XYZ file of C-alpha atoms in Angstrom:
511
model
C -35.933 70.333 -77.255
C -32.457 72.469 -76.572
C -29.384 71.644 -74.952
C -26.040 72.053 -74.489
C -23.454 70.368 -75.393
C -20.365 69.269 -72.409
C -16.582 68.857 -74.032
C -15.337 66.193 -71.938
C -11.337 67.113 -70.705
C -11.482 64.136 -67.995
C -12.526 66.862 -64.612
C -13.793 64.579 -61.577
C -16.573 66.900 -61.484
C -17.577 66.523 -65.553
C -20.932 64.430 -64.789
C -21.314 66.862 -61.496
C -21.399 70.246 -64.078
C -23.763 68.195 -66.551
C -26.492 67.001 -63.964
C -26.820 71.041 -62.506
C -27.705 72.235 -65.438
C -30.069 68.943 -65.842
C -31.545 70.036 -61.911
C -32.870 73.457 -64.086
C -34.431 70.906 -66.897
C -31.917 71.997 -69.360
C -31.040 68.691 -70.871
C -26.896 67.949 -71.104
C -24.727 65.300 -73.339
C -21.582 65.119 -72.812
C -19.383 64.586 -75.949
C -14.985 64.217 -76.298
C -13.517 67.094 -76.329
C -12.096 66.143 -80.173
C -15.576 66.012 -80.939
C -15.097 67.762 -84.067
C -17.129 71.216 -84.891
C -18.935 69.663 -87.261
C -20.105 67.046 -84.733
C -21.231 69.342 -82.676
C -22.912 72.122 -84.881
C -25.043 69.169 -86.349
C -26.121 68.639 -82.963
C -27.964 71.641 -82.439
C -26.502 72.842 -78.968
C -26.949 76.354 -77.528
C -24.391 76.512 -76.025
C -21.350 74.194 -75.397
C -19.462 73.819 -71.767
C -15.493 73.586 -72.046
C -14.817 70.668 -68.686
C -11.556 71.226 -66.489
C -8.830 69.069 -66.738
C -6.205 67.318 -64.786
C -3.923 68.338 -67.172
C -1.686 71.445 -68.208
C -2.273 72.904 -71.827
C 1.911 72.608 -71.819
C 2.516 69.098 -72.031
C 3.549 67.435 -74.931
C -0.412 64.827 -75.428
C -1.818 67.146 -73.288
C -5.838 67.715 -74.971
C -6.919 69.835 -77.439
C -9.901 70.768 -79.538
C -10.597 72.158 -83.053
C -10.759 75.441 -83.013
C -13.735 75.842 -85.158
C -16.174 75.387 -82.512
C -15.115 79.344 -80.842
C -16.767 80.373 -84.295
C -19.879 77.785 -84.985
C -21.656 81.346 -82.848
C -22.621 78.567 -80.068
C -21.619 80.169 -77.019
C -19.030 78.522 -74.807
C -18.023 78.500 -71.249
C -14.490 77.170 -70.547
C -14.439 76.464 -66.634
C -11.181 75.749 -65.401
C -8.561 73.944 -68.167
C -11.639 74.812 -70.144
C -11.388 78.199 -69.766
C -6.791 77.585 -69.716
C -7.046 75.893 -73.441
C -9.535 78.390 -74.973
C -7.133 81.018 -73.831
C -4.470 79.556 -75.116
C -5.406 78.258 -78.843
C -6.798 81.900 -78.730
C -4.234 84.057 -79.294
C -3.548 84.198 -74.509
C -0.728 83.302 -72.482
C -0.753 80.349 -70.103
C 1.934 79.946 -66.973
C 2.305 77.973 -64.370
C 1.026 78.989 -60.847
C 3.348 80.594 -59.029
C 0.570 80.133 -56.068
C -1.563 76.703 -56.676
C -4.847 78.039 -55.962
C -6.751 74.662 -54.270
C -9.802 75.244 -52.434
C -12.687 78.298 -51.004
C -11.308 81.245 -52.523
C -12.733 84.800 -52.768
C -13.437 86.503 -55.544
C -14.111 89.994 -56.516
C -16.315 90.827 -59.244
C -16.074 93.275 -61.830
C -19.526 94.417 -63.293
C -20.970 93.601 -66.762
C -20.629 89.984 -66.580
C -24.443 88.775 -67.361
C -22.763 85.392 -65.465
C -23.025 87.340 -62.786
C -26.285 89.060 -62.621
C -27.686 89.294 -59.051
C -24.726 87.740 -57.340
C -23.003 89.614 -54.620
C -19.495 91.392 -55.570
C -17.310 89.296 -53.227
C -18.168 86.206 -52.947
C -16.593 82.085 -52.568
C -15.823 79.738 -55.124
C -13.948 76.010 -55.116
C -10.106 77.177 -57.911
C -7.892 73.810 -57.999
C -5.746 74.720 -60.416
C -1.731 75.105 -61.019
C -1.286 76.759 -64.548
C -3.016 80.166 -65.145
C -3.445 82.401 -67.262
C -1.267 85.075 -67.828
C -1.975 87.751 -70.834
C -6.208 88.024 -72.669
C -5.905 87.127 -76.255
C -7.915 89.293 -78.407
C -10.589 91.362 -77.139
C -11.365 89.976 -73.991
C -11.474 91.550 -70.777
C -11.477 90.322 -67.514
C -14.408 89.586 -65.344
C -13.364 88.559 -62.000
C -10.220 88.394 -60.124
C -8.552 86.158 -57.302
C -6.057 87.665 -54.268
C -3.436 84.920 -56.913
C -5.595 84.778 -59.727
C -5.533 87.780 -61.639
C -8.342 86.481 -64.075
C -10.605 84.220 -62.604
C -13.266 85.523 -65.045
C -13.081 86.386 -68.872
C -15.261 87.271 -71.212
C -14.918 87.840 -75.405
C -18.801 90.092 -75.445
C -18.776 89.944 -78.788
C -17.810 86.267 -79.662
C -19.734 85.714 -76.658
C -16.654 83.509 -75.016
C -16.848 83.072 -71.610
C -13.962 81.845 -68.831
C -13.779 80.892 -65.203
C -11.227 79.619 -63.513
C -13.175 77.965 -60.592
C -15.539 75.443 -60.096
C -19.500 76.910 -60.634
C -20.882 72.637 -60.350
C -19.209 72.131 -56.819
C -21.404 72.983 -53.547
C -18.166 74.336 -51.785
C -18.580 77.729 -54.612
C -21.618 80.030 -53.402
C -23.870 80.746 -56.170
C -22.828 77.973 -58.331
C -25.814 77.104 -59.552
C -26.882 80.737 -60.590
C -23.675 81.130 -62.405
C -25.582 77.803 -63.901
C -28.451 79.432 -64.900
C -27.696 82.360 -66.389
C -25.091 80.983 -68.616
C -27.605 78.257 -70.184
C -31.007 81.573 -69.412
C -29.706 84.305 -70.733
C -26.274 83.968 -72.011
C -27.678 80.854 -74.694
C -30.653 81.900 -74.374
C -32.125 77.696 -73.340
C -35.704 76.787 -72.999
C -36.042 74.510 -69.975
C -37.860 72.304 -71.549
C -36.193 68.758 -70.150
C -39.474 66.699 -68.204
C -39.349 63.234 -66.686
C -42.689 62.952 -67.042
C -42.031 63.202 -70.987
C -38.792 61.696 -70.539
C -40.763 58.772 -69.965
C -43.973 59.060 -72.672
C -41.155 59.507 -75.480
C -39.054 56.675 -74.468
C -41.600 54.131 -74.184
C -42.700 54.698 -77.357
C -39.259 54.388 -79.049
C -39.650 50.920 -76.914
C -42.510 49.831 -78.315
C -41.494 50.955 -82.321
C -37.436 48.980 -81.329
C -39.144 45.993 -79.806
C -41.593 46.032 -81.990
C -43.597 41.919 -81.894
C -40.436 40.900 -80.330
C -39.041 39.303 -77.098
C -36.744 40.496 -74.215
C -34.462 39.078 -71.549
C -33.038 41.268 -69.067
C -30.257 40.473 -65.771
C -32.413 41.872 -62.330
C -30.270 42.007 -59.730
C -32.272 44.344 -57.455
C -29.915 47.126 -57.703
C -32.079 50.392 -58.498
C -30.699 50.577 -62.511
C -32.280 47.125 -63.585
C -35.109 47.222 -61.014
C -36.336 50.861 -63.541
C -35.628 49.520 -66.935
C -37.475 45.670 -65.631
C -40.706 48.112 -65.251
C -40.070 50.347 -68.138
C -39.737 47.729 -70.405
C -42.993 45.649 -68.577
C -44.977 49.443 -69.551
C -43.441 49.337 -72.891
C -44.084 45.952 -74.178
C -45.962 43.849 -71.124
C -45.116 40.049 -70.364
C -42.962 39.949 -73.475
C -40.091 41.006 -70.690
C -38.703 37.254 -69.361
C -36.708 38.921 -66.634
C -33.447 37.147 -65.114
C -32.464 37.675 -61.261
C -29.002 35.011 -60.758
C -28.804 34.406 -56.692
C -25.018 34.313 -56.461
C -25.235 33.868 -52.155
C -23.717 37.208 -52.497
C -26.311 39.325 -51.529
C -28.378 41.057 -48.804
C -29.146 38.508 -46.609
C -32.754 37.643 -47.828
C -32.933 39.637 -50.986
C -33.863 36.512 -53.762
C -37.798 36.151 -51.170
C -37.480 40.341 -51.325
C -37.006 40.744 -54.734
C -39.240 38.222 -56.121
C -41.700 39.553 -54.056
C -42.113 42.901 -55.318
C -41.119 41.875 -58.969
C -43.035 38.710 -59.533
C -45.831 38.915 -57.094
C -46.658 42.729 -56.416
C -45.710 44.088 -60.450
C -46.793 41.232 -62.372
C -43.225 40.390 -64.075
C -42.475 37.134 -65.789
C -39.404 36.319 -63.888
C -36.689 33.938 -62.998
C -34.032 33.104 -60.551
C -30.935 31.180 -60.864
C -30.360 29.682 -57.819
C -26.158 29.467 -58.153
C -24.023 30.039 -55.472
C -22.710 27.108 -55.077
C -21.115 27.766 -58.721
C -19.881 30.998 -57.346
C -18.542 29.751 -53.898
C -16.964 27.403 -56.270
C -14.882 29.600 -58.514
C -14.364 31.511 -55.891
C -12.373 28.927 -53.722
C -8.788 29.710 -52.769
C -8.745 33.265 -54.388
C -7.444 36.521 -52.103
C -6.701 39.211 -54.621
C -9.469 41.445 -54.936
C -9.485 41.786 -59.038
C -9.379 38.021 -59.635
C -12.670 38.293 -57.127
C -14.763 40.655 -59.606
C -13.373 38.571 -62.938
C -13.992 35.456 -61.115
C -18.029 36.887 -59.334
C -17.962 38.400 -63.577
C -17.157 35.330 -65.338
C -19.390 33.065 -62.917
C -22.533 35.275 -63.933
C -21.678 35.549 -67.674
C -21.821 31.916 -67.396
C -25.514 31.554 -65.109
C -27.371 33.922 -67.398
C -26.549 32.663 -70.788
C -28.050 28.984 -69.389
C -31.026 31.270 -68.433
C -30.932 32.824 -71.201
C -31.087 30.285 -73.957
C -34.694 28.573 -72.255
C -36.115 32.042 -73.671
C -35.235 30.895 -77.936
C -37.280 33.516 -79.214
C -35.970 36.708 -77.704
C -33.929 38.897 -80.105
C -33.081 41.743 -77.913
C -30.925 41.879 -74.271
C -31.836 44.210 -70.776
C -29.749 46.078 -69.600
C -30.495 49.671 -66.578
C -27.186 51.244 -67.718
C -26.776 54.335 -66.863
C -25.502 57.964 -68.644
C -22.707 58.038 -66.434
C -22.135 54.409 -67.873
C -21.627 54.955 -71.459
C -19.303 57.939 -70.792
C -17.050 56.027 -68.779
C -17.261 53.426 -72.031
C -17.195 56.224 -74.743
C -15.106 58.228 -73.513
C -12.614 54.946 -72.305
C -10.403 54.638 -75.404
C -10.040 58.608 -75.996
C -11.355 60.389 -72.748
C -8.088 61.562 -70.272
C -9.665 60.331 -66.968
C -8.340 57.380 -65.027
C -9.945 53.608 -64.589
C -9.699 52.825 -60.487
C -11.012 49.464 -60.790
C -13.311 47.528 -62.734
C -17.120 47.257 -63.309
C -18.752 44.147 -65.124
C -22.695 43.760 -67.165
C -23.617 41.196 -69.064
C -21.144 41.270 -71.684
C -19.277 38.916 -73.343
C -21.965 36.567 -74.271
C -21.483 33.072 -75.766
C -22.200 33.216 -79.869
C -25.226 31.542 -79.502
C -26.629 33.771 -78.181
C -26.814 37.451 -80.368
C -29.003 39.537 -78.946
C -29.383 43.448 -79.979
C -29.101 45.516 -76.512
C -31.968 48.236 -75.392
C -31.575 49.943 -72.593
C -34.154 52.302 -72.423
C -32.090 54.343 -69.107
C -29.041 55.117 -71.560
C -29.949 59.477 -71.929
C -30.120 59.321 -67.844
C -28.271 60.054 -63.772
C -28.532 57.968 -60.654
C -31.194 60.685 -59.675
C -33.116 60.737 -62.423
C -33.325 57.290 -62.808
C -34.500 57.302 -58.889
C -37.383 59.597 -60.524
C -38.368 57.866 -62.877
C -38.899 55.649 -60.825
C -40.675 56.600 -58.132
C -43.115 58.106 -61.976
C -43.740 54.808 -62.669
C -44.729 53.546 -59.294
C -41.965 51.802 -57.816
C -41.471 51.130 -54.018
C -39.477 54.427 -51.685
C -38.206 51.837 -50.507
C -35.845 50.282 -52.597
C -35.454 53.673 -54.558
C -33.627 55.229 -52.023
C -31.834 51.725 -51.499
C -27.402 52.651 -51.127
C -25.681 51.509 -53.721
C -24.864 48.295 -53.468
C -21.926 45.948 -54.959
C -21.585 44.947 -58.286
C -20.565 41.259 -56.659
C -21.824 42.098 -54.214
C -20.622 40.672 -50.639
C -17.789 39.339 -52.218
C -15.834 42.779 -52.323
C -16.959 42.690 -48.414
C -15.341 39.484 -47.628
C -11.548 40.768 -47.214
C -10.214 37.984 -48.703
C -10.947 34.258 -49.428
C -15.167 33.813 -49.786
C -16.722 31.093 -48.695
C -19.757 30.791 -47.805
C -19.573 30.342 -44.354
C -17.971 34.227 -44.420
C -20.570 35.116 -46.155
C -23.497 33.699 -44.067
C -21.307 35.431 -41.314
C -20.593 38.629 -43.107
C -24.952 38.538 -44.178
C -25.957 38.475 -39.809
C -23.340 41.800 -39.054
C -25.018 44.028 -41.297
C -28.762 43.680 -41.594
C -27.521 44.306 -37.907
C -25.800 47.252 -38.900
C -29.240 49.009 -41.876
C -31.873 48.046 -38.577
C -30.171 50.237 -36.580
C -29.254 52.694 -39.363
C -32.355 52.639 -40.239
C -33.498 53.750 -36.709
C -31.406 57.538 -37.938
C -33.816 60.710 -38.502
C -31.116 61.364 -41.415
C -30.887 58.039 -43.012
C -31.536 59.010 -46.247
C -28.819 61.697 -46.051
C -26.720 58.482 -45.798
C -24.650 57.303 -49.027
C -23.836 53.983 -48.068
C -24.262 52.114 -44.741
C -22.273 47.910 -44.409
C -20.163 45.669 -42.827
C -16.544 44.520 -44.579
C -15.957 41.321 -42.399
C -11.891 41.086 -41.988
C -9.570 38.230 -42.541
C -8.481 38.754 -39.200
C -9.437 36.268 -35.693
C -8.524 38.160 -32.235
C -8.516 36.854 -28.984
C -12.107 37.644 -26.759
C -14.049 37.124 -23.458
C -17.274 36.124 -23.350
C -19.095 34.225 -20.630
C -15.848 34.085 -18.521
C -14.567 31.826 -21.556
C -11.593 32.921 -24.176
C -12.760 33.463 -27.525
C -10.573 33.622 -31.064
C -13.137 34.792 -34.154
C -13.813 37.069 -36.663
C -13.343 41.219 -36.691
C -15.840 43.350 -38.264
C -15.378 46.447 -39.629
C -18.323 49.222 -40.144
C -18.559 51.682 -42.985
C -20.305 54.917 -43.833
C -19.179 58.027 -45.956
C -21.399 60.769 -46.723
C -21.044 62.027 -50.577
C -23.005 63.836 -53.668
C -21.692 61.644 -55.921
C -19.097 58.906 -54.996
C -16.408 60.546 -56.617
C -15.883 62.106 -52.863
C -16.165 61.113 -50.074
C -16.059 61.658 -46.546
C -17.169 58.941 -43.362
C -19.956 60.068 -41.571
C -19.841 60.744 -37.931
C -22.551 58.177 -37.097
C -24.049 59.046 -32.694
C -21.882 56.906 -30.493
C -24.982 55.443 -29.248
C -25.173 53.983 -32.495
C -22.086 52.883 -33.123
C -22.890 51.371 -29.814
C -25.524 50.065 -30.307
C -24.356 47.945 -33.893
C -21.560 46.914 -31.815
C -23.393 44.877 -28.875
C -25.958 44.186 -31.069
C -22.822 42.479 -33.842
C -21.196 40.406 -30.951
C -23.770 39.584 -29.175
C -26.002 38.200 -31.389
C -23.620 36.789 -34.348
C -21.779 33.908 -33.561
C -18.114 34.474 -35.516
C -17.610 38.093 -34.521
C -16.001 39.185 -32.066
C -14.532 42.803 -32.592
C -15.986 45.818 -34.077
C -14.084 48.569 -35.777
C -15.584 51.113 -37.740
C -14.297 52.734 -40.532
C -13.041 56.584 -39.974
C -10.818 57.039 -43.957
C -12.271 59.896 -46.587
C -12.096 59.430 -50.279
C -9.765 60.107 -51.602
C -7.566 58.738 -50.488
C -9.499 55.617 -49.536
C -12.215 54.083 -51.800
C -15.798 53.591 -50.691
C -15.608 49.976 -50.423
C -12.389 48.284 -49.107
C -11.857 45.965 -52.249
């Protein structure tokens, strides 16, 4: 199987480059920027991409590159910082930008560049840079320019080295997919042989060999990743898979019952439901700070899961729904230049008496690929198309201290939000819609009587990959209906507000 390797320099768009390549049925893999040329050679790539990044090549400690990579005889495409680094290392010069370019920019293309084959002479690209190339290395020539950037794209045809100052992977760049296609097919001569159907067959066979006659225990959350991992493992080893679902009291309305109906009754998986809501409420008592709440939920989850897992004494393996973005974040956490915004948790840190080997069948896939695998495996679209739900559940949507009473209020408000938004024709294009319970009580009037009750916030965002998001322009009629239903039907809430913050500067979740 042909592959394109991406060296990660910390751009928020690095994963998007990999996804854009895979969308064209070519396998892509992201590796840390300081991977050696020998490691890259051993991976036998058809091409290499140097991603963008937040650093300047002038900064002390700025991410570098093993320059032998340029001599592997494999085509290289430098994107933004990747282009500046390539030119800097090969004898050109880079200077701080006098006129910083950020956003949509008109670019003019010089003839003869394979990257722009079949494209117009002028089109709009997405720039995001301060520094820029001032002088080209020997052997390079200009391929495109913009008003503020004389070297918007460059190339060394003999060594098959290409650089672009813009981001072809984002939707704001016109013809971005075609530029990526030209690189992987016209320049790298890669074969479009990445197919999920073949991946499923190969993965099932690999799981059978890895697990042998042993058993697997898996923490089932009811989300897309763990659900697809469970069905894939069940396909490979049948009843030797044991799923544990922890009802932490922080779930969506009737979620535990839905999970039981889907996986135990309909799909026939071996499923244990640990009803542990009170343990979580006890652990959260008195906590208001978001990270403290997340950590308390994570610790309690591990304790409850471990207690249930001990019942399966013959299990050698722990199954997890780890997906490729998780792998990238974990493996690049020390070496990579990107930053952590808030903590995440998985089934890690288990007690020493539970010594499992990990089995992670989805670790090579992005979220959209996981959904596609789920559809191929016959999982209901209603589950696969579910909007993202945070690991700590409603524990981070009840702002401040979490109690059973507040969670019950929020569940009732949230289900009414879901019911109304799902009626919209464009519901599936919305990334996430949910309710948040605020630690604020306000005065209201209901039935000629004064009320003093909680405020509920509605959050709805549009996004492609959750890296950035904009608030959804929900119809006023929908917002009016949601507000009326919550205030009239949920006793304890007398005011509804709508969050119109984008990410950045806000995050999607409130905590």
